[in-house]
CSV table of C-alpha atoms in Angstrom, one decimal:
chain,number,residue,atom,x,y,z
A,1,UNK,CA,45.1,191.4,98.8
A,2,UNK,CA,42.0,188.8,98.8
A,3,UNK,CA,39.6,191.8,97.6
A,4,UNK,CA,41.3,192.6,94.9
A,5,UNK,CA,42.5,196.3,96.0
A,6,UNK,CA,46.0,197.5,96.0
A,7,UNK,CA,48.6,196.2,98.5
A,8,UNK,CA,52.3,196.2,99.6
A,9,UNK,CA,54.1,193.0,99.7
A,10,UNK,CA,55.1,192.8,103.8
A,11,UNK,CA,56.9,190.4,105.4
A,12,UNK,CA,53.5,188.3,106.6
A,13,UNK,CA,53.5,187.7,103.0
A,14,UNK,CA,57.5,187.1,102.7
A,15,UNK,CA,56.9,184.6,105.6
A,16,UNK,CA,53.9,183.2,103.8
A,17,UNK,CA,56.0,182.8,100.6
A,18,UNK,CA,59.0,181.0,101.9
A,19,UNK,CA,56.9,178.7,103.6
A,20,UNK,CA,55.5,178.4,100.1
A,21,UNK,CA,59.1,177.5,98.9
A,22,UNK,CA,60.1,174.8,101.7
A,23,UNK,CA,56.8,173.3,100.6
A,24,UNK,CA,57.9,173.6,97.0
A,25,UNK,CA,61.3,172.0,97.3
A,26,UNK,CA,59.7,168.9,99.5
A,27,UNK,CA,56.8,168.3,96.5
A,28,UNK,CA,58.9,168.6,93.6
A,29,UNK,CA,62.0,166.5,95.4
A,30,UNK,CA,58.8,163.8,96.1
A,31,UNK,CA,58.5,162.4,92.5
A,32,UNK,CA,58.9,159.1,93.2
A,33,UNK,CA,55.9,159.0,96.1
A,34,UNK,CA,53.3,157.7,95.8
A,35,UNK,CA,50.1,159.3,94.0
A,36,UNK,CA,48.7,159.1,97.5
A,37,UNK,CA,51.6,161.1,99.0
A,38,UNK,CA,51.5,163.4,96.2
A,39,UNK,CA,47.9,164.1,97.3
A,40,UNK,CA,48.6,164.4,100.6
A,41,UNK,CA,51.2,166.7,100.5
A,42,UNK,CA,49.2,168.8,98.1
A,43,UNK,CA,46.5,169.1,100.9
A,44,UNK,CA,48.7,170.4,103.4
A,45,UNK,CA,49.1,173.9,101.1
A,46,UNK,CA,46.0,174.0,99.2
A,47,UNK,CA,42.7,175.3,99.7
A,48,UNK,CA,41.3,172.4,98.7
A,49,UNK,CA,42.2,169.1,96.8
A,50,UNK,CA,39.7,167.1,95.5
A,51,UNK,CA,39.7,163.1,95.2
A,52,UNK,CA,42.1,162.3,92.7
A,53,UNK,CA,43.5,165.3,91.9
A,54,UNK,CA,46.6,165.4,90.3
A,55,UNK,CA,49.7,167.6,89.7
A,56,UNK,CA,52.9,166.2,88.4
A,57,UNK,CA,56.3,167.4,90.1
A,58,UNK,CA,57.7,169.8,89.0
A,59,UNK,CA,55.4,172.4,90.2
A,60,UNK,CA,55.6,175.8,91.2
A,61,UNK,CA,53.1,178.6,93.1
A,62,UNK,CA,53.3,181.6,95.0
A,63,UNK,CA,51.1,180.7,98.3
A,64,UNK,CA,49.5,177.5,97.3
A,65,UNK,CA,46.9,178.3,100.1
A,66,UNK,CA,44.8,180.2,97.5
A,67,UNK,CA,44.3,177.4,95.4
A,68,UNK,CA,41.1,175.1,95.1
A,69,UNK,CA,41.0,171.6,93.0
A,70,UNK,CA,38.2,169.6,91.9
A,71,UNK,CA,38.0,166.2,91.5
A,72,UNK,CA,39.8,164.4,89.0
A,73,UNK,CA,42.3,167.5,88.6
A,74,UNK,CA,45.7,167.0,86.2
A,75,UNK,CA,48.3,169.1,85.9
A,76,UNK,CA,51.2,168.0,84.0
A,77,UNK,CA,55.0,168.8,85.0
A,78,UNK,CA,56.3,172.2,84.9
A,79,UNK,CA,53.2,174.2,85.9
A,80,UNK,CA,53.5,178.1,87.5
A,81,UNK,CA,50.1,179.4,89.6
A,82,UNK,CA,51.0,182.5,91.0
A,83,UNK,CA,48.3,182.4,93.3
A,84,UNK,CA,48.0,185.8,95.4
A,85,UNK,CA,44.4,185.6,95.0
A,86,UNK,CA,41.9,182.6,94.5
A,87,UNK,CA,42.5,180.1,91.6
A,88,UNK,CA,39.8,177.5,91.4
A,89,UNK,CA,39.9,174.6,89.1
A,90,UNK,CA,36.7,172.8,88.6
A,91,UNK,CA,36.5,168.8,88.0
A,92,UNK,CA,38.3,166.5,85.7
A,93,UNK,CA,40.0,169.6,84.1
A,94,UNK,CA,43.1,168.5,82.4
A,95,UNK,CA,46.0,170.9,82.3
A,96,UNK,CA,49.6,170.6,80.1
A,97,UNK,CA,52.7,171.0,80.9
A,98,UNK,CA,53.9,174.1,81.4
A,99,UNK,CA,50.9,176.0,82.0
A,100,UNK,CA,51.2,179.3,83.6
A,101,UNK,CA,48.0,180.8,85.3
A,102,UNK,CA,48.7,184.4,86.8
A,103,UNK,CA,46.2,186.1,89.5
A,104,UNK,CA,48.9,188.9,90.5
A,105,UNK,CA,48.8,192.1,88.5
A,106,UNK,CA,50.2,195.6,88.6
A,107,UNK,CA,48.8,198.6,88.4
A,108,UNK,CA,48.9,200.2,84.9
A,109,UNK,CA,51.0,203.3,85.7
A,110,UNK,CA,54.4,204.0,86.1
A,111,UNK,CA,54.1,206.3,89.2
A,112,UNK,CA,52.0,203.4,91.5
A,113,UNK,CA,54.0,200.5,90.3
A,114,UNK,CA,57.6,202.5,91.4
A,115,UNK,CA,55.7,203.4,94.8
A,116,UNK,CA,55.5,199.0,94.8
A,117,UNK,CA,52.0,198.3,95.1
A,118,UNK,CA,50.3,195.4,93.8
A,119,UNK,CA,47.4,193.7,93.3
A,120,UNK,CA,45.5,190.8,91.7
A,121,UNK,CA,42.4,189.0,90.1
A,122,UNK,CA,41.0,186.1,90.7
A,123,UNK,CA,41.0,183.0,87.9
A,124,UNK,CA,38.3,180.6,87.8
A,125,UNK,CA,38.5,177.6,85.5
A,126,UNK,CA,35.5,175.6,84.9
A,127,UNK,CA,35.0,171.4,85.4
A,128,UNK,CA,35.9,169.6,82.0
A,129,UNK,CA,38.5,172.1,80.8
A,130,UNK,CA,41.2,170.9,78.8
A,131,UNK,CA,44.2,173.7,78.7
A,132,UNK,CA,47.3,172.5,76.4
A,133,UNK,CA,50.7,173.2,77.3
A,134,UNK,CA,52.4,176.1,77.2
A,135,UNK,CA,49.5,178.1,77.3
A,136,UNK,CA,49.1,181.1,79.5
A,137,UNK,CA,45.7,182.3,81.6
A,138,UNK,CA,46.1,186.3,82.9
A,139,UNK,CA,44.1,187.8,86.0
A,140,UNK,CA,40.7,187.9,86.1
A,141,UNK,CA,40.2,185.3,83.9
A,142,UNK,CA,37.1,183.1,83.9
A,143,UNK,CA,36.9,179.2,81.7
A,144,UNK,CA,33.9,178.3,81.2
A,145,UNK,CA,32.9,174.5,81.7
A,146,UNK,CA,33.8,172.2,79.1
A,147,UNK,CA,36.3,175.1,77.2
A,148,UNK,CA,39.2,173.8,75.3
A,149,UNK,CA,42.5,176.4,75.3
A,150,UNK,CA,44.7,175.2,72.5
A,151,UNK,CA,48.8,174.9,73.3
A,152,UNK,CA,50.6,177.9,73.4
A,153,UNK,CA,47.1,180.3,74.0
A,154,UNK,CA,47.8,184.1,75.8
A,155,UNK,CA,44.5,183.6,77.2
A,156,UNK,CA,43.2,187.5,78.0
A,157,UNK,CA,39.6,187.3,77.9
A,158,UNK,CA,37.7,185.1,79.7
A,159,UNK,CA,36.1,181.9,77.4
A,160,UNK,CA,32.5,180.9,78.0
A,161,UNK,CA,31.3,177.7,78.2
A,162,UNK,CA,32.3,174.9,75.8
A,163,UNK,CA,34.4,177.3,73.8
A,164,UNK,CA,37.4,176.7,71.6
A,165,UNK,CA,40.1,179.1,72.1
A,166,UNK,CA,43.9,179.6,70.7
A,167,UNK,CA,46.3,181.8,69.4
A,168,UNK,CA,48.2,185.2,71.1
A,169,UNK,CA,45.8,186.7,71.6
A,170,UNK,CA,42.9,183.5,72.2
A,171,UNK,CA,40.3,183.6,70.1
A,172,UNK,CA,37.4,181.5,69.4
A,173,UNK,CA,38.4,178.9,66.9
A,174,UNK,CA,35.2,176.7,65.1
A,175,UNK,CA,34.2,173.1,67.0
């Protein structure tokens, strides 16, 4: 699954999922903790969580354990990271509400996708990102640092460095 290459859903992963879920319904049921609580019980699922980082309840992933945040992280309410690969967010990258980001993929024909194998891609968004709400990153996307994704954005193809994106599809937009 981490490399990339087709696999079957089994029930290592079921387990991994509902464990997922019990985490899910304690974080989200948390919105009155503390920010300090908040981080703490983002550590026990994540990859990593950097100092300060920052995800408003509610929230909502497939593992969590595949997920790495910088420093200085936000995510607003309402976020999805379906996270059967690696998602990496870089530092002080601000993210709306509603945001979905989307590693898992299926294969392309009809015959492979009915025999139920999946797969997915890895995202990686850059430090000093700002994404606006609503706006939706597919697999194998990469942000470059200091990118800006305007609201709404299908974002299919990765964005380099300091770009301005929006639309469905994104596309680069003038400074």
């Amino acid at each position: 699954m981490q490399a990339g290459e087709l696999y079957r859903p089994d029930a290592e992963l079921a387990a991994d999922h509902t464990a997922a879920e019990q985490w899910m319904a304690r974080y989200n049921a948390s919105g009155a903790s503390s920010a300090a609580e908040l981080h703490a019980l983002l550590g026990e699922r994540f990859r990593k969580v950097g100092r300060d980082a920052v995800i408003r309840p509610p929230f909502f992933c497939d593992y969590g354990s595949n997920i790495s945040l910088g420093d200085g992280v936000f995510l607003n309410f309402n976020c999805v990271i379906l996270d059967v690969v690696e998602v990496v967010i870089g530092d002080r990258t601000q993210i709306g509400p509603a945001v979905q980001i989307y590693t898992a993929d299926h294969p392309r024909d009809a015959e492979t996708r009915r025999a139920g194998l999946e797969s997915g891609r890895p995202i990686r968004i850059g430090s000093d990102v700002w994404i606006g709400g609503g706006a939706i990153i597919l697999p194998g996307i990469t942000i470059g640092d200091g990118a800006l994704v305007g609201a709404g954005s299908v974002v299919t193809r990765n964005v380099a460095p300091g770009a301005i994106v929006a639309g469905n599809p994104a596309r680069a937009r003038p400074a």
